[in-house]
C-alpha positions as a LaTeX table, in Angstrom:
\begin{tabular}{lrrr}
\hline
Residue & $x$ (\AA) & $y$ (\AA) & $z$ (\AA) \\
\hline
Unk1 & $-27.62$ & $-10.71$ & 19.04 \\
Unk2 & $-26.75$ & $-12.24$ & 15.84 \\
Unk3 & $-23.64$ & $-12.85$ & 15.32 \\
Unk4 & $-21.78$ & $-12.31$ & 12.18 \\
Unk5 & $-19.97$ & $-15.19$ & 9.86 \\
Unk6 & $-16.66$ & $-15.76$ & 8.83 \\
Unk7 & $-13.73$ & $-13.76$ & 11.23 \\
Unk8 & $-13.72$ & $-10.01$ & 11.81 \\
Unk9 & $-10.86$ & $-7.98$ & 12.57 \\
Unk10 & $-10.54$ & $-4.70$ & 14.68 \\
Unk11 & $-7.79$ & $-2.49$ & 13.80 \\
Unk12 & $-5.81$ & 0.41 & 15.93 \\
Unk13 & $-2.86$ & 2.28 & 15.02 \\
Unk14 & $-0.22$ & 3.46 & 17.77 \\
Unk15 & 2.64 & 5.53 & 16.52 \\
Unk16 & 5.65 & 8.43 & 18.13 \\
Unk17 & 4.23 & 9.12 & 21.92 \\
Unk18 & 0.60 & 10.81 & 22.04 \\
Unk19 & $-0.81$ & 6.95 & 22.77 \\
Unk20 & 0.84 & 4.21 & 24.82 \\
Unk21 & 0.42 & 0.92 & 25.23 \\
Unk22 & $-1.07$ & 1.16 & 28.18 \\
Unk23 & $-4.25$ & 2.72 & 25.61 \\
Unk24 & $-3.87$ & $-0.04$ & 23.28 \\
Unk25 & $-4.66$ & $-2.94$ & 25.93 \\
Unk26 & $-6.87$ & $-0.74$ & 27.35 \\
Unk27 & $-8.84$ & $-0.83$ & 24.34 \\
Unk28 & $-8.17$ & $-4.17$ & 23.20 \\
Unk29 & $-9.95$ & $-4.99$ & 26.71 \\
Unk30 & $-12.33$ & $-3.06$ & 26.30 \\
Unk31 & $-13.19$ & $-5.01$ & 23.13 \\
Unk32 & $-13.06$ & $-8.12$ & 24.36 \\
Unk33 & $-16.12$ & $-7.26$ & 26.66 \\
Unk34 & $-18.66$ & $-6.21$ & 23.63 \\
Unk35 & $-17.58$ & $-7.53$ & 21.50 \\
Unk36 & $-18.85$ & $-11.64$ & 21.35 \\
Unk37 & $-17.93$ & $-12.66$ & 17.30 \\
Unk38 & $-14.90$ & $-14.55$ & 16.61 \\
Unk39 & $-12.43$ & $-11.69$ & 16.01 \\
Unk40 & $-9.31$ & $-11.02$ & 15.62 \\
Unk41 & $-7.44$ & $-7.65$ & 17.58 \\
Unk42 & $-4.69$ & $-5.89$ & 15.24 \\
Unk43 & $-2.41$ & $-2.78$ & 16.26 \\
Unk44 & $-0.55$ & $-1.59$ & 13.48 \\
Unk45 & 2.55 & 0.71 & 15.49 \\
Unk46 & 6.22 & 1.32 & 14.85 \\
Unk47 & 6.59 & 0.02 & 18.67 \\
Unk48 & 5.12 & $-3.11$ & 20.12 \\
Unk49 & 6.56 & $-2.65$ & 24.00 \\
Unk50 & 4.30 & $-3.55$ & 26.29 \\
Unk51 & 1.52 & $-4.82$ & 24.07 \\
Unk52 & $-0.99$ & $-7.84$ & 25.58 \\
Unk53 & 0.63 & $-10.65$ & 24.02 \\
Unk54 & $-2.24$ & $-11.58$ & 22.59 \\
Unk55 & $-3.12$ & $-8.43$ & 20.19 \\
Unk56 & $-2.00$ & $-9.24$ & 16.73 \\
Unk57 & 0.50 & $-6.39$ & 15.20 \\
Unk58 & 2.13 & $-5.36$ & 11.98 \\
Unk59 & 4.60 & $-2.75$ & 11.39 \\
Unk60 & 3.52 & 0.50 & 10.77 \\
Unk61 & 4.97 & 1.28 & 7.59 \\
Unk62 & 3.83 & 4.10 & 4.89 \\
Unk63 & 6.62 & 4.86 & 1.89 \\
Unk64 & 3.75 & 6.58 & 0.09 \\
Unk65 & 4.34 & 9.46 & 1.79 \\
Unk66 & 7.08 & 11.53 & 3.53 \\
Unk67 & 6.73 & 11.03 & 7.41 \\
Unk68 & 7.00 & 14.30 & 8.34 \\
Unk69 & 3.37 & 14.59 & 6.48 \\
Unk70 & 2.08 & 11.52 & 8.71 \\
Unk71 & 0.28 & 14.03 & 11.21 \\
Unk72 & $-1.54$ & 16.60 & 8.07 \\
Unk73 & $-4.32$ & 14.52 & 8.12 \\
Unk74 & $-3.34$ & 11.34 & 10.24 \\
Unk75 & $-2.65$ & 9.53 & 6.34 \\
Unk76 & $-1.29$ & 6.42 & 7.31 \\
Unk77 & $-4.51$ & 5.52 & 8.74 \\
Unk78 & $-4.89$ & 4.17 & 5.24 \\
Unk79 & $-2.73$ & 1.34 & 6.39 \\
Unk80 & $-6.26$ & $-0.13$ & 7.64 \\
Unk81 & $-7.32$ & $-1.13$ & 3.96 \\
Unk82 & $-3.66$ & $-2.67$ & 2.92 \\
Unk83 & $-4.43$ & $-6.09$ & 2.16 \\
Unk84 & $-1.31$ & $-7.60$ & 3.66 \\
Unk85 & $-3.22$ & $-6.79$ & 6.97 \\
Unk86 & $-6.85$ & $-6.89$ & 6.57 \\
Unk87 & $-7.05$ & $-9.42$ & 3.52 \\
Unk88 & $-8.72$ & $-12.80$ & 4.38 \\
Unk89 & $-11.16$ & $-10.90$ & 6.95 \\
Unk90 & $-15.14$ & $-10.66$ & 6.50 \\
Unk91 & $-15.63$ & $-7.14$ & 8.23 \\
Unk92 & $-13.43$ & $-5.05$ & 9.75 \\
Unk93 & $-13.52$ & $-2.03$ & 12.36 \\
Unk94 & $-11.11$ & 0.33 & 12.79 \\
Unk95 & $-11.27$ & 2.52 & 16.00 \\
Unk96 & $-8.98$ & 5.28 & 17.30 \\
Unk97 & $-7.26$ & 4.93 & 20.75 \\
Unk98 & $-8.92$ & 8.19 & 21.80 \\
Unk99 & $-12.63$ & 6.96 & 22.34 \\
Unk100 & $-14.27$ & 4.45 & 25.00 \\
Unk101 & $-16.29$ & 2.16 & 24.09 \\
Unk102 & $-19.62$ & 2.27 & 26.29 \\
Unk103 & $-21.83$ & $-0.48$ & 24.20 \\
Unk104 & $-21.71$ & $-4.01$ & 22.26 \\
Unk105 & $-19.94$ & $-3.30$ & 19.04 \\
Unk106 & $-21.41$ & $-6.65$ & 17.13 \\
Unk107 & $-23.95$ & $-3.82$ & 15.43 \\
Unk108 & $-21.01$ & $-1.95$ & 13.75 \\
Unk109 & $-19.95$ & $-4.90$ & 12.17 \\
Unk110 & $-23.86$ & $-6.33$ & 10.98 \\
Unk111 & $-24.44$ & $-3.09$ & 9.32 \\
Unk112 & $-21.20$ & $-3.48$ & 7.30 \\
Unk113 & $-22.12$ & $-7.51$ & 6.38 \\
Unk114 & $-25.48$ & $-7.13$ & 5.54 \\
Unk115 & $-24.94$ & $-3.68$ & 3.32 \\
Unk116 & $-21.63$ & $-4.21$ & 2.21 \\
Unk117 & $-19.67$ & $-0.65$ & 1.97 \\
Unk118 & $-17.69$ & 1.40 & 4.43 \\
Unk119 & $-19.23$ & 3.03 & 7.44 \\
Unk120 & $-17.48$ & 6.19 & 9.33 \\
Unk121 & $-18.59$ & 7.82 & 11.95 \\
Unk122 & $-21.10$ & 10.60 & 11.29 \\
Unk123 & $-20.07$ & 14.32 & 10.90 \\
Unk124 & $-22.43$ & 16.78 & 9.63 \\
Unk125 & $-21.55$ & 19.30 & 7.19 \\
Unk126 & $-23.73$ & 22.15 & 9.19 \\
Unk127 & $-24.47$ & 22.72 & 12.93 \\
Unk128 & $-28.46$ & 22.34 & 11.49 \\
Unk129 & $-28.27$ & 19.10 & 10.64 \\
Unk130 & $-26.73$ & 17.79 & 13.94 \\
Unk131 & $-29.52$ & 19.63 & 16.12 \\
Unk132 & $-32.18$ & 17.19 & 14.30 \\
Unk133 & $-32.61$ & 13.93 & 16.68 \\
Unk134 & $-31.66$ & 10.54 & 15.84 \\
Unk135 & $-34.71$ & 9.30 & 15.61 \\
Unk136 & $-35.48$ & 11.33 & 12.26 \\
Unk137 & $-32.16$ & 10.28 & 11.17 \\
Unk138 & $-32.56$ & 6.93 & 11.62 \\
Unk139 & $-36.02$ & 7.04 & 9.44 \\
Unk140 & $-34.31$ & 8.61 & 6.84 \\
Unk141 & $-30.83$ & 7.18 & 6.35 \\
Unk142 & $-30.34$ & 7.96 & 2.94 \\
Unk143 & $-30.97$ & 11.59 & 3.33 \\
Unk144 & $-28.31$ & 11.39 & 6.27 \\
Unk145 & $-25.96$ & 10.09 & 4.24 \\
Unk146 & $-25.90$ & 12.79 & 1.75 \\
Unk147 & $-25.93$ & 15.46 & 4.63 \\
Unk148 & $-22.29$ & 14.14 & 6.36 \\
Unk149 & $-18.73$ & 13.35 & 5.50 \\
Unk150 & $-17.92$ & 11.09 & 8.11 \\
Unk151 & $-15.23$ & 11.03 & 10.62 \\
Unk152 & $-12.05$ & 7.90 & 10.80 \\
Unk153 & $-12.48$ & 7.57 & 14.72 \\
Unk154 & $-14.62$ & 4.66 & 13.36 \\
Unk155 & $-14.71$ & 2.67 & 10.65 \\
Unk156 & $-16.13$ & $-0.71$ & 9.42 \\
Unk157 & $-15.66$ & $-2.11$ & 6.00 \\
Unk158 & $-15.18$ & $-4.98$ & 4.24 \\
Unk159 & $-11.90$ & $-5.26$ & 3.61 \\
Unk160 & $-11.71$ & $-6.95$ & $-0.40$ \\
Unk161 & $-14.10$ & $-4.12$ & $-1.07$ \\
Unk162 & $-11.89$ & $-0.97$ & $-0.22$ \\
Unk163 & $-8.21$ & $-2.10$ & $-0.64$ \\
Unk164 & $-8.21$ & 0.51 & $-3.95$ \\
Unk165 & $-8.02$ & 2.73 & $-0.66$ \\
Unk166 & $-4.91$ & 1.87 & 0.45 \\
Unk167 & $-3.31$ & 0.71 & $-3.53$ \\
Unk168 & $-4.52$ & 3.90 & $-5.46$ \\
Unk169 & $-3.30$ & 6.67 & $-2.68$ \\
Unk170 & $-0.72$ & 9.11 & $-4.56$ \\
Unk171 & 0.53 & 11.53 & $-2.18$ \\
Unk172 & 1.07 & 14.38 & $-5.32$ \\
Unk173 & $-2.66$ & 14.31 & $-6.56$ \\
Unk174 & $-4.70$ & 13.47 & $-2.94$ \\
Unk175 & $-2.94$ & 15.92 & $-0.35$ \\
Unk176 & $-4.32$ & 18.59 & $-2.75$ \\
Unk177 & $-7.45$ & 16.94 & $-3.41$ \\
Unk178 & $-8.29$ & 16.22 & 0.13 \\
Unk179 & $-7.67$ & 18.31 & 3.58 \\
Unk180 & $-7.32$ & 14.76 & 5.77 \\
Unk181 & $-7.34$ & 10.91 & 5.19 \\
Unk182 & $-11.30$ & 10.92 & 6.51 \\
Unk183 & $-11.75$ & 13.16 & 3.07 \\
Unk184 & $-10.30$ & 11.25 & 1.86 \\
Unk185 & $-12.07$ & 7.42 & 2.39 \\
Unk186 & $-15.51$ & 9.76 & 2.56 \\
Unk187 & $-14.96$ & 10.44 & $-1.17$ \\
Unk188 & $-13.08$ & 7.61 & $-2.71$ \\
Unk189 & $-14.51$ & 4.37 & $-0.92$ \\
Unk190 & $-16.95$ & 1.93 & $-2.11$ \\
Unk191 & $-20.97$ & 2.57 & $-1.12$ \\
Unk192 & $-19.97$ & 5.15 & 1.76 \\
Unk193 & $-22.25$ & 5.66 & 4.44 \\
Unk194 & $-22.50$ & 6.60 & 8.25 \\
Unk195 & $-23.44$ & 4.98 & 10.89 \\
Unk196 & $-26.69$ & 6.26 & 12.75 \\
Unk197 & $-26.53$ & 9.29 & 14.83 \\
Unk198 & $-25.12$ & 8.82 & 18.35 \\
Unk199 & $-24.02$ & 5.41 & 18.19 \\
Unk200 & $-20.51$ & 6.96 & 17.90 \\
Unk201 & $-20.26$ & 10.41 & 19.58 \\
Unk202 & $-18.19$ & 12.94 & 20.92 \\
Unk203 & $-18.11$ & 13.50 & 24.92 \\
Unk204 & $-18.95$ & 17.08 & 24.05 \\
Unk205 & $-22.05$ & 16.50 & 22.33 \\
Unk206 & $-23.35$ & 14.48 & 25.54 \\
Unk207 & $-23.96$ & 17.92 & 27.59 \\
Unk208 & $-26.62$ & 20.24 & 26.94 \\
Unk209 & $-25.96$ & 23.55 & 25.87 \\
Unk210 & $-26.18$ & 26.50 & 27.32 \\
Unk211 & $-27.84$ & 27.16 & 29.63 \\
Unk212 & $-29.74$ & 23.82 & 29.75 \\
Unk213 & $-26.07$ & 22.55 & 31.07 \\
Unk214 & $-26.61$ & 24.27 & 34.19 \\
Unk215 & $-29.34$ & 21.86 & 35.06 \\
Unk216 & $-29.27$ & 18.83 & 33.32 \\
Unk217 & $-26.01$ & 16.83 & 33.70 \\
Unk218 & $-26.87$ & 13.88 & 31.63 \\
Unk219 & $-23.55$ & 13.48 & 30.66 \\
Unk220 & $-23.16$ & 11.94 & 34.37 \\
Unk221 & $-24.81$ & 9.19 & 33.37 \\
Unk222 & $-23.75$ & 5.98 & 30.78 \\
Unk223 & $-25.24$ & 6.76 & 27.53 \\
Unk224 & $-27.78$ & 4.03 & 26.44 \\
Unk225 & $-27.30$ & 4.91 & 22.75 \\
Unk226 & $-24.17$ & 5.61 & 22.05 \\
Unk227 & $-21.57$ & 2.27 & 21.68 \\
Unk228 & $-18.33$ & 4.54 & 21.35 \\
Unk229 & $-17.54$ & 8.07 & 22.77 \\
Unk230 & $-14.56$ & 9.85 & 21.57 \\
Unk231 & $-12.48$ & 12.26 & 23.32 \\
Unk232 & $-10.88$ & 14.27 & 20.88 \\
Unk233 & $-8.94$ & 16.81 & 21.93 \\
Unk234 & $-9.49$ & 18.34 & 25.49 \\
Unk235 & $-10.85$ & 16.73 & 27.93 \\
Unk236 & $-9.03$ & 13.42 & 27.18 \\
Unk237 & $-11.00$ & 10.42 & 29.23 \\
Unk238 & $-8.00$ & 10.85 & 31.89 \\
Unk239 & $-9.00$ & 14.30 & 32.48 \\
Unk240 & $-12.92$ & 13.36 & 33.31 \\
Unk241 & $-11.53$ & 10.94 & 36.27 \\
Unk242 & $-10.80$ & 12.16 & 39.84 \\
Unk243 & $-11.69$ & 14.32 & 42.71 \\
Unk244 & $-10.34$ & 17.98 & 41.10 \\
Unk245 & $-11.90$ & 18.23 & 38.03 \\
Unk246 & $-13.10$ & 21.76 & 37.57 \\
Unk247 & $-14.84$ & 23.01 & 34.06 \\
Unk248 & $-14.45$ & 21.57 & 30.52 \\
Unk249 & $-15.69$ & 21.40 & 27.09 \\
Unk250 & $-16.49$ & 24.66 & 24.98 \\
Unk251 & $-18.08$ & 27.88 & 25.89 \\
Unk252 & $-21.60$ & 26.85 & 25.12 \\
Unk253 & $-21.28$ & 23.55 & 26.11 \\
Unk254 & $-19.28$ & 23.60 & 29.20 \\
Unk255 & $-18.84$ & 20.47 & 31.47 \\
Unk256 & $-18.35$ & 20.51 & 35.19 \\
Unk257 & $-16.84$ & 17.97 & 37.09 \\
Unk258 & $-15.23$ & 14.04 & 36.81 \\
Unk259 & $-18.02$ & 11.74 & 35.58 \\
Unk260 & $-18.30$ & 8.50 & 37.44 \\
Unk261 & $-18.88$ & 6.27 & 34.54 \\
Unk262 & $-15.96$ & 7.17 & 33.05 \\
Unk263 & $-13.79$ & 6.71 & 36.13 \\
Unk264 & $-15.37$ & 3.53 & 36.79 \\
Unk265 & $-14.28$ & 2.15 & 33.04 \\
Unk266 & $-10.75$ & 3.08 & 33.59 \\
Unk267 & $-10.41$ & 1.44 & 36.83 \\
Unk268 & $-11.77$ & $-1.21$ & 35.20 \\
Unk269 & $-9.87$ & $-1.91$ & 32.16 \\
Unk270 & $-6.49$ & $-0.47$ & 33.57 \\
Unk271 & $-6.01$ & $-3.07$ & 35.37 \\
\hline
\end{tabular}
């Protein structure tokens, strides 16, 4: 794998109690492991207890907006494209605590070098789009582009390129303009795009739907595509792990039982 030039940085933001630091390091571990470019590890949280010592912070801090609007739209995500904390960097990648990251993540951060932009996470506008495979997608980029918004749980930039992100946000003109901060960066950064289908994915979109579930399970095996799978919502990771896990997921994608490669990441990067 090539590996990039100059310094990245990968980003995470821990505030209140849904996250710990127990899902920072675990994270920042997990990191470590696929990611081999000189980088740079930054939380940005309003508590640093219990941190690794060696995971760079900065104080979570976001006067542009009244905290009890933090949450609409997880806003201070912004924070990611301040230049106090991201200036000086080549690339960056920002990933939420609430994902695991199954693959090398070097690829996240080429796309961004070699294309310049900001890349999220793909989310299709229709439930049409999505049922296409990647492989068309990945022939037609372009065309994909133009057919998602794109989701925070991952982003890579480069940072001098998007700090209007963070500079131009006014809280009276861009809560009414956009539902959520990934509205937000989807339609006010520089050159977006998305990354291609299923590198990035949701748990939930790893089981078949009804009533293909029923027989194939391939969710109980490691994905060889994806690099990151997030859990939002229910199940959490946590939930997937163990000897009682009954059903999960949605009613035409339902889930049944732990899945061992889960279990066997959090046993190892728990530790």
């Amino acid at each position: 794998m090539t590996e990039t030039s100059g310094k990245a940085c990968v980003l995470c933001m821990k505030w209140g109690t849904p996250f710990s630091a127990h899902d920072v390091n675990m994270l920042f571990a997990a990191v470590r492991d696929h990611l081999p470019v000189d980088h740079d590890f930054i939380c940005i949280t309003d508590d640093t207890t219990g941190l690794d010592p060696a995971i760079k912070t900065h104080a979570l801090s976001f006067p542009q907006l009244d905290q009890s609007e933090w949450a609409h739209g997880k806003w201070p995500k912004l924070l990611m494209f301040d230049r106090r904390i991201v200036q000086g960097y080549e690339t960056a990648l920002f990933l939420d605590l609430d994902l695991l990251v199954t693959g090398e993540l070097t690829p996240l951060l080429l796309s961004v070098r070699e294309r310049g932009g900001l890349y999220l996470m793909t989310k299709f506008r229709a439930f049409v789009w999505r049922a296409i495979p990647a492989a068309f997608w990945d022939r037609v980029p372009g065309l994909m582009n133009l057919v998602t918004r794109g989701n925070s749980s991952v982003v890579g930039f480069i940072p001098k390129q998007q700090f209007h992100l963070y500079d131009d946000f006014d809280a009276a003109r861009d809560l009414k303009a956009y539902k959520n901060d990934q509205d937000y960066i989807s339609g006010r950064a520089w050159r977006r795009r998305c990354y291609p289908k299923d590198w990035c994915i949701g748990i939930i979109h790893l089981v078949p739907y009804w009533p293909f579930n029923l027989i194939f399970r391939k969710y109980r095996n490691l994905p060889k595509r994806p690099k990151i799978v997030i859990f939002k919502g229910n199940p959490k990771a946590l939930g997937l792990a163990g000897q009682n896990v009954g059903e999960w997921g949605t009613k035409r994608r339902r889930g049944f039982g732990s899945i061992g490669w889960v279990e066997t990441y959090l046993q190892k990067y728990s530790t």
